[in-house]
Amino acid sequence: MIGAGVSGLGFASWWRELHPDERVVVLEADAEPGGYCRTIERAGFVWDYSGHFFHFKDPAIEAWLRARMPGQDVRTVTRVAKIRYAGIDIDFPFQTHIHQLPKDEFIECLVELFARPTGEPRSFGEMLYQRLGKGITEKFLRPYNEKLYATSLDQLDVDAMGRFFPHADVADIVANMRPGVRAHGYNATFTYPAGGAVQYIHALLRDLPPGTVACGEPATGVDLSARTVATPARTIHYRRAVVSSAPLPRLARMAGLPHDASVFTSNQVLVFNLGFDAKGPRDVHWMYFPDPATVFYRVGWYDNILGADRMSLYVEIGAATGARVDVEQLRARVLADLVREGIVTDQRLVADHHVVLDPAYVHITRASLAETARVKAALAAADVHSVGRYGGWTYCSIEDNLLETRALARSL
Ligand SMILES: Cc1cc2nc3c(=O)[nH]c(=O)nc-3n(C[C@H](O)[C@H](O)[C@H](O)COP(=O)(O)OP(=O)(O)OC[C@H]3O[C@@H](n4cnc5c(N)ncnc54)[C@H](O)[C@@H]3O)c2cc1C
């Protein structure tokens, strides 16, 4: 196994359940396991690598994890997500709450919704106009997603966000205008362990024999004909298969497999975790910021999720991959924009942390879908299986990673 994130540890756990006598080696380049599902504790604050909240569709997967988390305080929270639009806060998703806009803008969105263009969309950008009309698209969906993805939405595949895009048809939008009706988008509740997302990683590590995970030992080469994986310390001969959660273009390079690296583009996300000495806004778990003048696209309040008495924020900024990220300059901008948005008033910053996730959101395009399928199939023919968010070059949740690796373990 290459990579000790959710996918790698998930696969190792499923495999051990099926084949307790077989050895699995999990190579991890980093000094610690967890991948993007990691938690930092500082000055009494608990922060993830970025806002990680969990919506399990399959109760069996959640129960399987929870059985490995005895004594953990896992909260179930009814989501309060907002959008800061032109100085007012409206409920998320935008498209089903246009009636909360000022009357002229509400009418504009409604008229454009009924006059939306028809046809078969060729891109994510076109899909937005054709499904929801110009008003909703240009006020929120387009500026927000351009900020997040740091690319033109016309480059992205129609289905670039899969089930994570909160689709709504005209009937849903109109029905939601009645008082007392609330459409939640993709999920009304989420779960979160009070000890942070890394508790799920601890759950996955629980059943693995000591020595299974080799941290600080990157895979540097995969020889498909000799059936070996090289690391700086050793050469491992694999009997059955290699399962890798490293980014697919990196794996293809390691295996010497010809591929078109230019189709694998993505954004990077800079996350600032910020701890303050006093509470801030109370009735919100996270908020989206479509305005290009505000540096961040999303801010979340851990303190409101966990019921803590000091404001504990994560702040996310999207940038194109390869763009230089000037952390000091961006931290100063973040703090200034938090004040301008009225989130920070007289609270004092007492602790902070930052991390760059690169890649973070991959750009799912027609070309990336085709090349991903081709490269994965070529590797699988040599018993090398590329899985996970970056191994599959896709948009997914940790639950998807567990479902995928369970299916793979069963099929192998
Ligand atoms: C901003 C953001 C927010 C998210 N929010 C949520 C959320 O709220 N809920 C949710 O369910 N999911 C969320 N996700 C998705 C979730 O983080 C991923 O689905 C999950 O962490 C992916 O796990 P993985 O093991 O596939 O990949 P990774 O976490 O990337 O793990 C891959 C591992 O492989 C290692 N590796 C890479 N190359 C090598 C090598 N050559 N040799 C050895 N090791 C190597 C890496 O160091 C890493 O540890 C979010 C993702 C992002 C980016």
Short mmCIF file of N, CA and C and ligand atoms in Angstrom, two decimals, residues 1-9 27-30 32-38 50-55 217-220 245-247 250 254 269 271 297-298 316 357 359-361 387-391 396-399 401, ligand 1:
data_model
loop_
_atom_site.label_atom_id
_atom_site.label_comp_id
_atom_site.label_asym_id
_atom_site.label_seq_id
_atom_site.Cartn_x
_atom_site.Cartn_y
_atom_site.Cartn_z
N MET A 1 0.85 -1.19 0.00
CA MET A 1 0.00 0.00 0.00
C MET A 1 0.89 1.24 0.00
N ILE A 2 0.59 2.21 -0.88
CA ILE A 2 1.34 3.47 -0.89
C ILE A 2 0.41 4.55 -0.35
N GLY A 3 0.77 5.15 0.79
CA GLY A 3 -0.02 6.24 1.37
C GLY A 3 -0.83 5.76 2.57
N ALA A 4 -0.67 6.48 3.70
CA ALA A 4 -1.41 6.12 4.93
C ALA A 4 -2.45 7.18 5.27
N GLY A 5 -3.21 7.61 4.25
CA GLY A 5 -4.39 8.43 4.50
C GLY A 5 -5.59 7.52 4.74
N VAL A 6 -6.78 8.06 4.61
CA VAL A 6 -8.00 7.26 4.84
C VAL A 6 -8.03 6.07 3.87
N SER A 7 -7.65 6.31 2.62
CA SER A 7 -7.74 5.22 1.63
C SER A 7 -6.76 4.10 1.96
N GLY A 8 -5.51 4.48 2.24
CA GLY A 8 -4.48 3.47 2.50
C GLY A 8 -4.79 2.68 3.77
N LEU A 9 -5.16 3.39 4.82
CA LEU A 9 -5.44 2.71 6.08
C LEU A 9 -6.75 1.93 5.99
N LEU A 27 3.33 2.14 3.09
CA LEU A 27 4.43 3.13 3.03
C LEU A 27 3.84 4.52 3.08
N GLU A 28 4.37 5.36 3.94
CA GLU A 28 3.87 6.72 4.04
C GLU A 28 5.06 7.70 3.95
N ALA A 29 4.95 8.63 3.00
CA ALA A 29 6.05 9.58 2.79
C ALA A 29 6.21 10.53 3.98
N ASP A 30 5.09 10.92 4.58
CA ASP A 30 5.13 11.88 5.68
C ASP A 30 5.59 11.22 6.98
N GLU A 32 3.91 11.29 9.67
CA GLU A 32 2.74 10.79 10.41
C GLU A 32 1.70 10.24 9.44
N PRO A 33 0.86 9.31 9.91
CA PRO A 33 -0.23 8.86 9.04
C PRO A 33 -1.37 9.88 9.03
N GLY A 34 -2.32 9.73 8.10
CA GLY A 34 -3.52 10.57 8.11
C GLY A 34 -3.79 11.28 6.80
N GLY A 35 -2.73 11.57 6.04
CA GLY A 35 -2.95 12.33 4.79
C GLY A 35 -3.61 13.65 5.11
N TYR A 36 -4.71 13.95 4.40
CA TYR A 36 -5.41 15.23 4.62
C TYR A 36 -6.36 15.16 5.82
N CYS A 37 -6.51 13.99 6.39
CA CYS A 37 -7.42 13.83 7.52
C CYS A 37 -6.59 13.92 8.81
N ARG A 38 -6.08 15.09 9.08
CA ARG A 38 -5.16 15.27 10.20
C ARG A 38 -5.65 16.39 11.10
N SER A 50 -8.18 21.04 7.19
CA SER A 50 -9.15 22.03 6.71
C SER A 50 -10.48 21.54 7.24
N GLY A 51 -11.52 22.35 7.09
CA GLY A 51 -12.81 21.96 7.65
C GLY A 51 -13.22 20.58 7.15
N HIS A 52 -13.19 19.61 8.03
CA HIS A 52 -13.57 18.24 7.65
C HIS A 52 -14.78 17.81 8.47
N PHE A 53 -15.91 17.67 7.82
CA PHE A 53 -17.12 17.24 8.53
C PHE A 53 -17.71 16.06 7.77
N PHE A 54 -18.48 15.27 8.46
CA PHE A 54 -18.76 13.95 7.91
C PHE A 54 -20.25 13.71 7.75
N HIS A 55 -20.58 13.20 6.57
CA HIS A 55 -21.97 12.90 6.24
C HIS A 55 -21.95 11.47 5.71
N GLU A 217 8.76 6.90 4.90
CA GLU A 217 9.35 6.00 3.90
C GLU A 217 8.55 6.10 2.60
N PRO A 218 8.91 7.06 1.73
CA PRO A 218 8.15 7.20 0.48
C PRO A 218 8.45 6.09 -0.51
N ALA A 219 7.45 5.74 -1.30
CA ALA A 219 7.71 4.88 -2.46
C ALA A 219 8.35 5.79 -3.51
N THR A 220 9.44 5.34 -4.09
CA THR A 220 10.13 6.18 -5.09
C THR A 220 10.06 5.58 -6.48
N SER A 245 -2.51 5.33 -3.05
CA SER A 245 -3.36 6.52 -2.94
C SER A 245 -2.55 7.78 -3.21
N ALA A 246 -1.34 7.61 -3.74
CA ALA A 246 -0.55 8.78 -4.17
C ALA A 246 -1.27 9.41 -5.36
N PRO A 247 -1.07 10.70 -5.61
CA PRO A 247 -1.71 11.30 -6.78
C PRO A 247 -1.39 10.51 -8.06
N ARG A 250 1.64 11.18 -10.22
CA ARG A 250 2.89 10.83 -9.52
C ARG A 250 3.13 9.33 -9.60
N MET A 254 6.18 7.30 -11.30
CA MET A 254 6.99 6.32 -10.53
C MET A 254 7.06 4.98 -11.26
N VAL A 269 -5.21 24.69 -1.82
CA VAL A 269 -5.97 25.43 -0.80
C VAL A 269 -5.04 25.74 0.37
N VAL A 271 -4.97 26.90 4.08
CA VAL A 271 -5.89 26.93 5.23
C VAL A 271 -5.20 27.64 6.39
N TYR A 297 -12.65 32.02 0.51
CA TYR A 297 -13.93 31.58 -0.06
C TYR A 297 -14.83 30.96 1.01
N ARG A 298 -14.22 30.54 2.14
CA ARG A 298 -15.05 29.93 3.19
C ARG A 298 -14.38 30.14 4.55
N GLU A 316 -10.31 29.37 4.43
CA GLU A 316 -9.77 28.68 3.25
C GLU A 316 -9.63 29.63 2.07
N LEU A 357 -2.73 22.68 1.09
CA LEU A 357 -3.13 21.38 0.53
C LEU A 357 -2.97 21.47 -0.99
N PRO A 359 -2.24 18.75 -4.25
CA PRO A 359 -3.50 19.23 -4.79
C PRO A 359 -4.61 19.22 -3.73
N ALA A 360 -5.66 20.04 -3.95
CA ALA A 360 -6.80 20.04 -3.02
C ALA A 360 -8.06 19.61 -3.79
N TYR A 361 -8.59 20.52 -4.65
CA TYR A 361 -9.73 20.15 -5.51
C TYR A 361 -9.19 19.93 -6.91
N VAL A 387 -6.16 4.34 -6.03
CA VAL A 387 -7.43 4.60 -5.34
C VAL A 387 -7.37 5.96 -4.63
N GLY A 388 -8.53 6.34 -4.07
CA GLY A 388 -8.59 7.52 -3.22
C GLY A 388 -8.85 8.78 -4.00
N ARG A 389 -8.85 9.89 -3.28
CA ARG A 389 -9.22 11.17 -3.87
C ARG A 389 -8.24 11.57 -4.99
N TYR A 390 -6.97 11.34 -4.75
CA TYR A 390 -5.97 11.77 -5.73
C TYR A 390 -5.50 10.62 -6.61
N GLY A 391 -5.61 9.40 -6.10
CA GLY A 391 -5.32 8.23 -6.92
C GLY A 391 -6.38 8.07 -8.01
N CYS A 396 -14.39 13.53 -3.68
CA CYS A 396 -15.03 12.50 -2.87
C CYS A 396 -14.88 12.81 -1.39
N SER A 397 -15.54 12.00 -0.58
CA SER A 397 -15.49 12.15 0.88
C SER A 397 -14.71 10.96 1.45
N ILE A 398 -14.46 11.02 2.76
CA ILE A 398 -13.75 9.88 3.37
C ILE A 398 -14.61 8.62 3.32
N GLU A 399 -15.93 8.80 3.36
CA GLU A 399 -16.78 7.61 3.25
C GLU A 399 -16.59 6.95 1.88
N ASN A 401 -13.92 6.98 0.15
CA ASN A 401 -12.62 6.30 0.19
C ASN A 401 -12.77 4.92 0.85
C1 LIG B 1 -10.29 21.31 1.53
C2 LIG B 1 -10.83 19.90 1.71
C3 LIG B 1 -11.93 19.69 2.52
C4 LIG B 1 -12.45 18.41 2.68
N1 LIG B 1 -13.53 18.22 3.49
C5 LIG B 1 -14.03 16.98 3.68
C6 LIG B 1 -15.13 16.77 4.54
O1 LIG B 1 -15.65 17.70 5.16
N2 LIG B 1 -15.60 15.49 4.70
C7 LIG B 1 -15.04 14.42 4.03
O2 LIG B 1 -15.50 13.29 4.22
N3 LIG B 1 -13.99 14.61 3.20
C8 LIG B 1 -13.48 15.86 3.00
N4 LIG B 1 -12.41 16.05 2.16
C9 LIG B 1 -11.89 14.89 1.42
C10 LIG B 1 -10.94 14.05 2.26
O3 LIG B 1 -9.91 14.86 2.76
C11 LIG B 1 -10.35 12.97 1.37
O4 LIG B 1 -11.38 12.21 0.79
C12 LIG B 1 -9.42 12.03 2.11
O5 LIG B 1 -8.62 12.66 3.07
C13 LIG B 1 -8.54 11.40 1.03
O6 LIG B 1 -7.78 10.38 1.60
P1 LIG B 1 -6.78 9.60 0.69
O7 LIG B 1 -6.15 8.59 1.56
O8 LIG B 1 -7.43 9.16 -0.57
O9 LIG B 1 -5.69 10.71 0.24
P2 LIG B 1 -4.67 11.54 1.11
O10 LIG B 1 -5.28 12.03 2.35
O11 LIG B 1 -4.07 12.53 0.16
O12 LIG B 1 -3.56 10.47 1.52
C14 LIG B 1 -2.59 10.03 0.61
C15 LIG B 1 -1.32 9.73 1.40
O13 LIG B 1 -0.35 9.23 0.48
C16 LIG B 1 0.92 9.75 0.87
N5 LIG B 1 1.82 9.65 -0.28
C17 LIG B 1 1.78 10.36 -1.45
N6 LIG B 1 2.80 9.97 -2.24
C18 LIG B 1 3.46 8.98 -1.59
C19 LIG B 1 4.58 8.16 -1.91
N7 LIG B 1 5.23 8.27 -3.07
N8 LIG B 1 4.99 7.25 -1.00
C20 LIG B 1 4.34 7.10 0.20
N9 LIG B 1 3.28 7.87 0.55
C21 LIG B 1 2.84 8.79 -0.35
C22 LIG B 1 0.59 11.17 1.31
O14 LIG B 1 1.63 11.69 2.14
C23 LIG B 1 -0.72 10.96 2.05
O15 LIG B 1 -0.52 10.71 3.43
C24 LIG B 1 -11.86 17.31 1.99
C25 LIG B 1 -10.75 17.54 1.18
C26 LIG B 1 -10.23 18.81 1.04
C27 LIG B 1 -9.02 19.02 0.16
#
